[in-house]
mmCIF file of N, CA and C in Angstrom:
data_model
loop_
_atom_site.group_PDB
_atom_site.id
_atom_site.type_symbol
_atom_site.label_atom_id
_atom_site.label_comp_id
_atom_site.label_asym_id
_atom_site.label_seq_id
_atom_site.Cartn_x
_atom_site.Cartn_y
_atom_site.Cartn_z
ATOM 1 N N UNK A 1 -0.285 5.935 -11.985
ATOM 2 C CA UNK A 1 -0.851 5.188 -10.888
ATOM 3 C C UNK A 1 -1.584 3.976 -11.450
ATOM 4 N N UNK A 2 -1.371 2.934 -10.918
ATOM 5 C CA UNK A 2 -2.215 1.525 -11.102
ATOM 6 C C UNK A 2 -3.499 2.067 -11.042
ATOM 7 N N UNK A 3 -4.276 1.135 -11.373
ATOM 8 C CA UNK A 3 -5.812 0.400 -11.325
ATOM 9 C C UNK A 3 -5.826 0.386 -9.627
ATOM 10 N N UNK A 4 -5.311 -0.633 -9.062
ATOM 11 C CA UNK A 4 -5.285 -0.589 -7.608
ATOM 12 C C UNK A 4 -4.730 0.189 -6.445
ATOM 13 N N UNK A 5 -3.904 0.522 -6.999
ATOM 14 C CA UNK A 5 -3.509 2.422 -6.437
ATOM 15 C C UNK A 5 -4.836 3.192 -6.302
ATOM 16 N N UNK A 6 -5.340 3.494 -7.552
ATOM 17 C CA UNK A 6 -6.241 4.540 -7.473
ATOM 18 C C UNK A 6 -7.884 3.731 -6.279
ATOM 19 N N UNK A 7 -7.974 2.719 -6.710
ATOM 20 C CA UNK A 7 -8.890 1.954 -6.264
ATOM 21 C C UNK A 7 -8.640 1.925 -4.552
ATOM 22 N N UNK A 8 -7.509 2.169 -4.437
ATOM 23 C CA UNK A 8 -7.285 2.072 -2.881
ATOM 24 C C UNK A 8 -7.246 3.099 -2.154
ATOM 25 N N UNK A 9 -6.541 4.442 -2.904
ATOM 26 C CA UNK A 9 -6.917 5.787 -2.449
ATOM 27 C C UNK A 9 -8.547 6.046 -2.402
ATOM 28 N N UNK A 10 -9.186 5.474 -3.529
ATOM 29 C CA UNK A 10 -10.524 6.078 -3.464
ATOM 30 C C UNK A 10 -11.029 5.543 -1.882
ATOM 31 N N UNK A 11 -10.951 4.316 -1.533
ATOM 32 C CA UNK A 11 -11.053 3.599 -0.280
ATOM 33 C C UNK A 11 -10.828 4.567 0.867
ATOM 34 N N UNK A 12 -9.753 4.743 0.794
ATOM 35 C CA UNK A 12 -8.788 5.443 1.850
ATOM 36 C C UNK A 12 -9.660 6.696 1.986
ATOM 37 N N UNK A 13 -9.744 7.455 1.449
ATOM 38 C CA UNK A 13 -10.253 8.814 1.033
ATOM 39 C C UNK A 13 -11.964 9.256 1.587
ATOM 40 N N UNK A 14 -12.471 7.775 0.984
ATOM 41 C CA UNK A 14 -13.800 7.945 1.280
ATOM 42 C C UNK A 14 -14.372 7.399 2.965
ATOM 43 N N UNK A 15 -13.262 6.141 3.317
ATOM 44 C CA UNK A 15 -13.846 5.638 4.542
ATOM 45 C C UNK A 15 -13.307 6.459 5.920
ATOM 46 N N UNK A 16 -14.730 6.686 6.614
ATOM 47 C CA UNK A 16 -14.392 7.291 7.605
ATOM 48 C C UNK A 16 -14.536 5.943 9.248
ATOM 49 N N UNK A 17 -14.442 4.267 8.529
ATOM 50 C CA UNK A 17 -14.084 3.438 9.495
ATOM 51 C C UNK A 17 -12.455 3.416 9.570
ATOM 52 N N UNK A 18 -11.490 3.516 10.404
ATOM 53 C CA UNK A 18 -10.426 3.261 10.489
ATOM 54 C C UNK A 18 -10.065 2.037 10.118
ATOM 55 N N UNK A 19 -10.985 1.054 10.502
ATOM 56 C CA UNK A 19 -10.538 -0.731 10.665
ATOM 57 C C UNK A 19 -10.725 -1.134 8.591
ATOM 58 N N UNK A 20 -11.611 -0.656 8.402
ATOM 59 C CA UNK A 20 -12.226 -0.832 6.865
ATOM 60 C C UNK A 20 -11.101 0.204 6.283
ATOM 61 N N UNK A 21 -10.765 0.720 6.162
ATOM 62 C CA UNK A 21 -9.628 1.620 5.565
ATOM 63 C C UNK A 21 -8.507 0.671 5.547
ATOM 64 N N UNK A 22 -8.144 0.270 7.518
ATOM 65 C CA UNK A 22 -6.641 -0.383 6.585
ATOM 66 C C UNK A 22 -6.820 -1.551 6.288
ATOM 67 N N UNK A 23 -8.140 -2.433 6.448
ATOM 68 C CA UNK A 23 -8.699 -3.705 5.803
ATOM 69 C C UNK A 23 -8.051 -3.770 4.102
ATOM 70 N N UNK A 24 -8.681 -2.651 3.803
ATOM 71 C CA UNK A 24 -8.688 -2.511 1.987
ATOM 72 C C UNK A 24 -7.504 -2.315 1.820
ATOM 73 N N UNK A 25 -6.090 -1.521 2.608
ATOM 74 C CA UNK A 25 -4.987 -1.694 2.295
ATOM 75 C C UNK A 25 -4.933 -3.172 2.328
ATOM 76 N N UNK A 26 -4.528 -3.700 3.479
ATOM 77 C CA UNK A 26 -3.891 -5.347 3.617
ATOM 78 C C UNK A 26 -4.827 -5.970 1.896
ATOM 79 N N UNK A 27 -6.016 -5.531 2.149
ATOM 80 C CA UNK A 27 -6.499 -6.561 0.526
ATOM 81 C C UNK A 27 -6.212 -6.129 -0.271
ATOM 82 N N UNK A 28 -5.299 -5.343 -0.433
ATOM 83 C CA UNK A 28 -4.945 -4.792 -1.544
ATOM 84 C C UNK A 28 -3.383 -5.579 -2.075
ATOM 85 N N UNK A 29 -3.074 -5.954 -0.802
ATOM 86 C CA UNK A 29 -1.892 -6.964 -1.024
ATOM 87 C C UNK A 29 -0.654 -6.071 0.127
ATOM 88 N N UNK A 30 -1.300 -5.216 0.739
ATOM 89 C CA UNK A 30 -0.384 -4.808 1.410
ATOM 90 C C UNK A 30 0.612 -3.345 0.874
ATOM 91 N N UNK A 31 1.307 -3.061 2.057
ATOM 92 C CA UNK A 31 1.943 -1.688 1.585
ATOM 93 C C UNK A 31 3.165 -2.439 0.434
ATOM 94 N N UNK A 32 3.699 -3.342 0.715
ATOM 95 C CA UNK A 32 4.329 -3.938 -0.113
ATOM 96 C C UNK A 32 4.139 -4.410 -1.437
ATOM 97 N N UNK A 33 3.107 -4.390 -1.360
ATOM 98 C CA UNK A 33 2.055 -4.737 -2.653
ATOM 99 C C UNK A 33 1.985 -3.411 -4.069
ATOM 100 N N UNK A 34 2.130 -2.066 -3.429
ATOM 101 C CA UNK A 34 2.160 -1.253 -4.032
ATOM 102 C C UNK A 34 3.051 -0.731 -4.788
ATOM 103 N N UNK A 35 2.869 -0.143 -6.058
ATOM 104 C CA UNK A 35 4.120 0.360 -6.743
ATOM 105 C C UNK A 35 4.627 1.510 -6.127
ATOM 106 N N UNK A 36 5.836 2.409 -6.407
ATOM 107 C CA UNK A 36 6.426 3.310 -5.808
ATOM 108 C C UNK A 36 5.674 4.460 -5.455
ATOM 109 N N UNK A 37 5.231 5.296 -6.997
ATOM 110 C CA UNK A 37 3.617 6.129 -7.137
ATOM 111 C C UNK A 37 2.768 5.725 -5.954
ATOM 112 N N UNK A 38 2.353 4.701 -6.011
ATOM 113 C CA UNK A 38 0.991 4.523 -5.398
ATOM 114 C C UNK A 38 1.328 4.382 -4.254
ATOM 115 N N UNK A 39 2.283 3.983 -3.686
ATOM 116 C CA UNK A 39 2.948 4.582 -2.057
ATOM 117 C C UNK A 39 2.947 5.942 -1.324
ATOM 118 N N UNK A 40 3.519 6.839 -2.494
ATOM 119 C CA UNK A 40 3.920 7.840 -1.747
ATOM 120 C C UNK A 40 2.290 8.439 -2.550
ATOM 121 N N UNK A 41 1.574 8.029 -3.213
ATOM 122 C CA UNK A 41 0.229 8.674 -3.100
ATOM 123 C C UNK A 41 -0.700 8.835 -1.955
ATOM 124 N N UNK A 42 -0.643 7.430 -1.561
ATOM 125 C CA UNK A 42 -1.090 6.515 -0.279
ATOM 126 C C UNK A 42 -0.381 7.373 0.821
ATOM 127 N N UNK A 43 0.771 7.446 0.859
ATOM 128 C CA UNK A 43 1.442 7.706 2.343
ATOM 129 C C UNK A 43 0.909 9.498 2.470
ATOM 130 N N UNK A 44 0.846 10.554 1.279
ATOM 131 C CA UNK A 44 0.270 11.919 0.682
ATOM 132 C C UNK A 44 -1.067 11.866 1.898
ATOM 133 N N UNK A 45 -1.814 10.814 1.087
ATOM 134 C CA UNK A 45 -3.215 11.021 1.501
ATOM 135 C C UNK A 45 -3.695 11.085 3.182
ATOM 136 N N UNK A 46 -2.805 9.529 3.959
ATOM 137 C CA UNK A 46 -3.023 8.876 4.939
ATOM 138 C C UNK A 46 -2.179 10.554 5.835
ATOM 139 N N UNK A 47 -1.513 10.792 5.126
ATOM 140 C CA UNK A 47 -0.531 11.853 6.204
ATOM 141 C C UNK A 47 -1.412 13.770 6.131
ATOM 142 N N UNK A 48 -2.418 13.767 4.886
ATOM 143 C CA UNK A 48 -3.478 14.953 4.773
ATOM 144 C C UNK A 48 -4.476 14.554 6.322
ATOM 145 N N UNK A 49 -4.671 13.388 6.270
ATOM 146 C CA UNK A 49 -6.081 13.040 7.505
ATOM 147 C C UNK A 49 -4.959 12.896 9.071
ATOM 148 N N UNK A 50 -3.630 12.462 8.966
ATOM 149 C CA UNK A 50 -2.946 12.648 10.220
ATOM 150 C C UNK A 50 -2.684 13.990 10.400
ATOM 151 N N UNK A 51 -2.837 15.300 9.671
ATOM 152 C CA UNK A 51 -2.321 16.699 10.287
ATOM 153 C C UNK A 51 -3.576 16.829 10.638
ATOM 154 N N UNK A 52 -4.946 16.804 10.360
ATOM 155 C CA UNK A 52 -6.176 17.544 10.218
ATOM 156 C C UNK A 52 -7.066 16.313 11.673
ATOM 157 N N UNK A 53 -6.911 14.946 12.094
ATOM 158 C CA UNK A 53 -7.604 14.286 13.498
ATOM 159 C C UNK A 53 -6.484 15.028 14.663
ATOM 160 N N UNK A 54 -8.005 14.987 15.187
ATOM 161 C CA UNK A 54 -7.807 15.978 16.681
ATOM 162 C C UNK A 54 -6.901 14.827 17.261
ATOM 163 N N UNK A 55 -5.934 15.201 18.342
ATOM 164 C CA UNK A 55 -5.979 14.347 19.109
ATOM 165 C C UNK A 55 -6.582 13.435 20.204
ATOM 166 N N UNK A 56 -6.855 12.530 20.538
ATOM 167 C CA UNK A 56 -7.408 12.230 21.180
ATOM 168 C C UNK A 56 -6.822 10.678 22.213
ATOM 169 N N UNK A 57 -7.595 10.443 23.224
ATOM 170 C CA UNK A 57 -6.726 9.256 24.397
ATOM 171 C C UNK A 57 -7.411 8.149 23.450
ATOM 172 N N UNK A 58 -6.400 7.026 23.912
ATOM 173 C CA UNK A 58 -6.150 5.712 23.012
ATOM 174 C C UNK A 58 -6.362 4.875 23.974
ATOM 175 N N UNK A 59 -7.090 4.077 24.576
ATOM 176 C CA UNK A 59 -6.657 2.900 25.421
ATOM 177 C C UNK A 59 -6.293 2.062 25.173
ATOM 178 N N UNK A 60 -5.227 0.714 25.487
ATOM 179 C CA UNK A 60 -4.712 -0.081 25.546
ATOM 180 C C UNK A 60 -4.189 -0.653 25.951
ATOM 181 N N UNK A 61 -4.027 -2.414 26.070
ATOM 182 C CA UNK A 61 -3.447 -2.995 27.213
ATOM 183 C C UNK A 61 -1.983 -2.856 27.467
ATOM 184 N N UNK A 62 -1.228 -2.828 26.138
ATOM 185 C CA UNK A 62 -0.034 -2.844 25.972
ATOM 186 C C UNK A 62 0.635 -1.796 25.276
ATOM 187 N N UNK A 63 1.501 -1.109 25.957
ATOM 188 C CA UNK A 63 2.060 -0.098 25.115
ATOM 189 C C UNK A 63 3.662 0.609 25.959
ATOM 190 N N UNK A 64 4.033 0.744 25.080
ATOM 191 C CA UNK A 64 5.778 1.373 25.107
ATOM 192 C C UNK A 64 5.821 3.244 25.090
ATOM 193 N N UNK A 65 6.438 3.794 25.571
ATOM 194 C CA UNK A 65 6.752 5.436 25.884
ATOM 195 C C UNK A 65 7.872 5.270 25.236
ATOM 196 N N UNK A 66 8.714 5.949 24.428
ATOM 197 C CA UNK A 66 10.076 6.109 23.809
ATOM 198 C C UNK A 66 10.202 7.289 23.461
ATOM 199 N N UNK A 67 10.995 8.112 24.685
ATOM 200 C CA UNK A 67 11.477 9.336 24.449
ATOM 201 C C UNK A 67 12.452 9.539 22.958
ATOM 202 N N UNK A 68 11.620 9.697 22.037
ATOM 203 C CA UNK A 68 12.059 10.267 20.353
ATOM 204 C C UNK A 68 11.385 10.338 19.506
ATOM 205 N N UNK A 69 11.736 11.306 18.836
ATOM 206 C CA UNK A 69 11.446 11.618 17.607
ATOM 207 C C UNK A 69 11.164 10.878 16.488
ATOM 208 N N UNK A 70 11.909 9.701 16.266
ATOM 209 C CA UNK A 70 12.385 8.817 15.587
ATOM 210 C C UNK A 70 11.521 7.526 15.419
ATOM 211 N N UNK A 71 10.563 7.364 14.646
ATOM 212 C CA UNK A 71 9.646 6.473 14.484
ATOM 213 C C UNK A 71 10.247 5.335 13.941
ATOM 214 N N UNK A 72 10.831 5.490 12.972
ATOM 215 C CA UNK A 72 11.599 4.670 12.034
ATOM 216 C C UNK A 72 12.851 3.870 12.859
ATOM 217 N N UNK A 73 13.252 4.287 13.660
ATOM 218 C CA UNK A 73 14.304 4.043 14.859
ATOM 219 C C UNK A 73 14.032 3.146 15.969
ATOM 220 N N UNK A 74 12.613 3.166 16.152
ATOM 221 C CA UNK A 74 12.288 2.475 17.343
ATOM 222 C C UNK A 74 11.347 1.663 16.181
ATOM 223 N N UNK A 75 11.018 1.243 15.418
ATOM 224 C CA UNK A 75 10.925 0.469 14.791
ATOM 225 C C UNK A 75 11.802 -0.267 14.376
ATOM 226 N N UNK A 76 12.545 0.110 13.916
ATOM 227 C CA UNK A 76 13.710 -0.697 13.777
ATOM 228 C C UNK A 76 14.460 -1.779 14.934
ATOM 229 N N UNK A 77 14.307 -0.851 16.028
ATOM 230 C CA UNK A 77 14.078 -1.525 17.501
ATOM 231 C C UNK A 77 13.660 -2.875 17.685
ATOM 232 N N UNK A 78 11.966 -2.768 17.460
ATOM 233 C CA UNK A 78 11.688 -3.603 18.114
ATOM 234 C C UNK A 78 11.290 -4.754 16.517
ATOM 235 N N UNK A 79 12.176 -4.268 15.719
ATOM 236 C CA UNK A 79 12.528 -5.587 14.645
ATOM 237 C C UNK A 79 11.128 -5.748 13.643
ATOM 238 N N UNK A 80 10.355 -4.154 13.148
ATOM 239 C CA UNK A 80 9.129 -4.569 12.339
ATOM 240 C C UNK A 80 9.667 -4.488 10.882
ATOM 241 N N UNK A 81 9.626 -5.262 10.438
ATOM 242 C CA UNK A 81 9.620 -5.402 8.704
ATOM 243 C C UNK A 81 8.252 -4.363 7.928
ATOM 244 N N UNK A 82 7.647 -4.487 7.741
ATOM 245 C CA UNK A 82 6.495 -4.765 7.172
ATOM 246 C C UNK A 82 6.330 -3.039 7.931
ATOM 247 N N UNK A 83 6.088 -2.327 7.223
ATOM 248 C CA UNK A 83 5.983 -0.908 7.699
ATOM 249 C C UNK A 83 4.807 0.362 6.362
ATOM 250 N N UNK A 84 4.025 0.874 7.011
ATOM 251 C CA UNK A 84 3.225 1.789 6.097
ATOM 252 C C UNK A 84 2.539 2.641 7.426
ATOM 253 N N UNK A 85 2.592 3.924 6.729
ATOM 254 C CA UNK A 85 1.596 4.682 7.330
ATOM 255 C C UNK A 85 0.207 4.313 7.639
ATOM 256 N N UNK A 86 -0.201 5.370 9.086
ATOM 257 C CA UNK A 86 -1.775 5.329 9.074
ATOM 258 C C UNK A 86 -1.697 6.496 10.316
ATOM 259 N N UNK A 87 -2.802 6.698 10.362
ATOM 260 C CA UNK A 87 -3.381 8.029 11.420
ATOM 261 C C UNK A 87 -3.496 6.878 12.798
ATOM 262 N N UNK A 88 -3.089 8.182 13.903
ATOM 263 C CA UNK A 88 -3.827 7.399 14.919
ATOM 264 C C UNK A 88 -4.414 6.736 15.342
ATOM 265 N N UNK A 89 -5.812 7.471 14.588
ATOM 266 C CA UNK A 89 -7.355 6.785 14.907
ATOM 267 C C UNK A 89 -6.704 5.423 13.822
ATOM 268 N N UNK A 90 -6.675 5.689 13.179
ATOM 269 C CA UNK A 90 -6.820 3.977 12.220
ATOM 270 C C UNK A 90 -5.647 3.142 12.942
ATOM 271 N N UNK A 91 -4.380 3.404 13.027
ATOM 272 C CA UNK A 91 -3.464 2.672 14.061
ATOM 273 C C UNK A 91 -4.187 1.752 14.999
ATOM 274 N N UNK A 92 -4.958 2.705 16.208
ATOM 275 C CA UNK A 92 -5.324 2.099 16.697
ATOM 276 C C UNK A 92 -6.877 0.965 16.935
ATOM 277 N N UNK A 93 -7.595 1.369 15.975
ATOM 278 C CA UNK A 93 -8.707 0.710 15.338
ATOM 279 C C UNK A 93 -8.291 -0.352 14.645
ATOM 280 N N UNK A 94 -7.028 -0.685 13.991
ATOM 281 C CA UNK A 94 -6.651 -1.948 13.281
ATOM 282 C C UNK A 94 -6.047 -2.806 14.665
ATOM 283 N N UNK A 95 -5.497 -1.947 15.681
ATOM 284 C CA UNK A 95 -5.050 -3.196 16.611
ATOM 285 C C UNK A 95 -6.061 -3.873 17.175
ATOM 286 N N UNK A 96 -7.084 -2.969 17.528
ATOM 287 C CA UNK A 96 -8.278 -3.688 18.295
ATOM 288 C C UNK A 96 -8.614 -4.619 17.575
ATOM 289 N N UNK A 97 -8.990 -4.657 15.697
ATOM 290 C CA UNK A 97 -9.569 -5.122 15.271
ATOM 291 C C UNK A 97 -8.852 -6.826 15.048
ATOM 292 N N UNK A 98 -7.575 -6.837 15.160
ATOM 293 C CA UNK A 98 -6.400 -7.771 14.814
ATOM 294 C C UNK A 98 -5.485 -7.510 15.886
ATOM 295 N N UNK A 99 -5.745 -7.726 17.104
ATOM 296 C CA UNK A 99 -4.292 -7.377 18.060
ATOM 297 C C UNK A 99 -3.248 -8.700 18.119
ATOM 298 N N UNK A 100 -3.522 -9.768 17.359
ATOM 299 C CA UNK A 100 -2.587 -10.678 17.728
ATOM 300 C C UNK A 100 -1.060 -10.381 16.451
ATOM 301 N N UNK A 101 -1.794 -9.681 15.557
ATOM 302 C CA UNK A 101 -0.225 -9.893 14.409
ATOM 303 C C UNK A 101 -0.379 -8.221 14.220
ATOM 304 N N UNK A 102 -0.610 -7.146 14.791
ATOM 305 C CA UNK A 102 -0.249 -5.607 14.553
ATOM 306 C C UNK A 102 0.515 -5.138 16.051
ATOM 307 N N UNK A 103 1.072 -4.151 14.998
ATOM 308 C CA UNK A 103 1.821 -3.196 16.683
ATOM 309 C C UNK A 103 1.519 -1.798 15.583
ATOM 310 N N UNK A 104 1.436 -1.074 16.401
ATOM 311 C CA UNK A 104 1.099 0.283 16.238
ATOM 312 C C UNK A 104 1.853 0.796 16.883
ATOM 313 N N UNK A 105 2.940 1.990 16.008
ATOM 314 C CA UNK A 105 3.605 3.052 16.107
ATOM 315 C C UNK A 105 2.952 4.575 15.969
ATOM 316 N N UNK A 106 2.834 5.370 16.675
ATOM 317 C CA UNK A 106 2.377 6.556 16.782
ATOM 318 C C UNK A 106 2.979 7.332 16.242
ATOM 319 N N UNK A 107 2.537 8.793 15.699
ATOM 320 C CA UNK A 107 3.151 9.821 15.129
ATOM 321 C C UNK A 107 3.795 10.604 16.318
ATOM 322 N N UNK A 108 4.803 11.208 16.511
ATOM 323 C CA UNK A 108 5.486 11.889 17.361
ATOM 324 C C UNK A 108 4.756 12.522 18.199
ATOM 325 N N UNK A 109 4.588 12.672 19.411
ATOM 326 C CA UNK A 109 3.637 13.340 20.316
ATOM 327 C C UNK A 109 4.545 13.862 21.374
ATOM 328 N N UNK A 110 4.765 15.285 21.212
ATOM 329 C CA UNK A 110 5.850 15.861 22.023
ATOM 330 C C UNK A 110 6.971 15.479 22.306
ATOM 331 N N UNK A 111 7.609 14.877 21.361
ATOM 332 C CA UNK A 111 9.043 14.259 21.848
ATOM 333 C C UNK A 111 9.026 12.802 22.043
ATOM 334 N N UNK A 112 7.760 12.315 22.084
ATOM 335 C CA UNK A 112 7.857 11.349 22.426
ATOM 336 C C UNK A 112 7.134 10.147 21.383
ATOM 337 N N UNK A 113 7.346 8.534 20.952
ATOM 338 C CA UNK A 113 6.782 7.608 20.243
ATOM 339 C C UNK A 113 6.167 6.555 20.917
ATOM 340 N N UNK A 114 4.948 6.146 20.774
ATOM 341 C CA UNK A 114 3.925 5.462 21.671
ATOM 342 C C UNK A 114 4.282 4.348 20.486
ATOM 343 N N UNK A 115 4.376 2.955 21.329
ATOM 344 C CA UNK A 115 4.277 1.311 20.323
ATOM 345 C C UNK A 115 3.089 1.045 21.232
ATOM 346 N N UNK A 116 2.155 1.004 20.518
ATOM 347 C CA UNK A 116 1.309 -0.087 21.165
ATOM 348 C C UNK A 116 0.602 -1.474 20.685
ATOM 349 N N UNK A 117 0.229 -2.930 21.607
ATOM 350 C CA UNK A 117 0.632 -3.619 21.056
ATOM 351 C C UNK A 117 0.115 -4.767 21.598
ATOM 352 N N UNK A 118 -0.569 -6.308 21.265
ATOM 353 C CA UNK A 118 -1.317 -6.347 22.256
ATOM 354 C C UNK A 118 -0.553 -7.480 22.965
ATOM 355 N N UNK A 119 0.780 -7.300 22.960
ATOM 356 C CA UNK A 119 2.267 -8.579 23.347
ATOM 357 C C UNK A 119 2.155 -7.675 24.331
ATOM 358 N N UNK A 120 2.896 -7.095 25.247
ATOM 359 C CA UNK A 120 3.995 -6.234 26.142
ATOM 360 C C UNK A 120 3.223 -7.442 27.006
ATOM 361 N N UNK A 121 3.805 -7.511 27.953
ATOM 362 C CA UNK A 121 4.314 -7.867 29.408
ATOM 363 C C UNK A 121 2.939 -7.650 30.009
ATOM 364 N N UNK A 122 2.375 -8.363 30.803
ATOM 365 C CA UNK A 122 0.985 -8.192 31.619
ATOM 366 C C UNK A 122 -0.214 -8.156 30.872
ATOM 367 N N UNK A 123 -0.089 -8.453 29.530
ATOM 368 C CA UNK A 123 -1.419 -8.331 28.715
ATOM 369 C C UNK A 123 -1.778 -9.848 28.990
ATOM 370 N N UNK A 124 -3.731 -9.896 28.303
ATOM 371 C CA UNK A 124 -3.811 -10.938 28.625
ATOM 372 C C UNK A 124 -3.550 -11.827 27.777
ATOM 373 N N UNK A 125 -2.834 -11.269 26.168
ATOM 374 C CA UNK A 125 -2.438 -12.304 25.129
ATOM 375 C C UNK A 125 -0.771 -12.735 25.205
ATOM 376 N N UNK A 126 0.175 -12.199 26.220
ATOM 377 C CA UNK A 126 1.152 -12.600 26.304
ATOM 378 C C UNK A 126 1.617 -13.757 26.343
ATOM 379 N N UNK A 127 2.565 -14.233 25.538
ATOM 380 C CA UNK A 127 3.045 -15.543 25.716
ATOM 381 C C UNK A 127 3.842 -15.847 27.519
#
């Protein structure tokens, strides 16, 4: 593991702000930024704190229902490059914090994949 691998898990690990967690990813240079190791260390860690947060309601202006399983699929969908894990809570704590350049994909919730996002149709940042 890198210098900045480990430096970023420690981040990850210790912050219990969602927005400051994936802050220190993006400064870290991004999921892209990371070597292979320090990905699937990163993706290990971020996916220990997604089995163990309760669920809980999300509000938002903009958001998509997509009956599937398939996260990676409806991403692909709606054309995101740029792809890394995060928990709910942080998902949606980075959109609030940055809603003009994030979309947030949800972890499977009964069959079903939540995009939320602060584009869709009737928001008040829509083009």
């Amino acid at each position: 593991m890198t210098a900045a691998g480990r430096h970023l898990q420690a981040l990850l690990s210790a912050a219990d702000d969602p927005a400051e967690a994936l802050a220190a990813l993006l400064a870290a240079g991004g999921w892209e930024a990371l070597g292979e190791a320090d990905r699937r260390l990163v993706a290990r860690s971020i996916d220990e704190r997604r089995r163990a947060e309760p669920a809980a309601p999300v509000e938002s202006d903009g958001w998509y229902a997509v009956r599937t399983a398939d996260p990676a699929a409806v991403a692909d969908e709606f054309g995101l490059a740029v792809r890394f894990p995060v928990t709910l809570r942080w998902g949606t704590a980075a959109l609030y914090g940055d809603p003009d350049s994030l979309v947030f994909i949800s972890p499977v919730l009964d069959g079903w994949t939540l995009v939320f996002d602060a584009l869709s149709p009737g928001t008040a940042s829509s083009p």
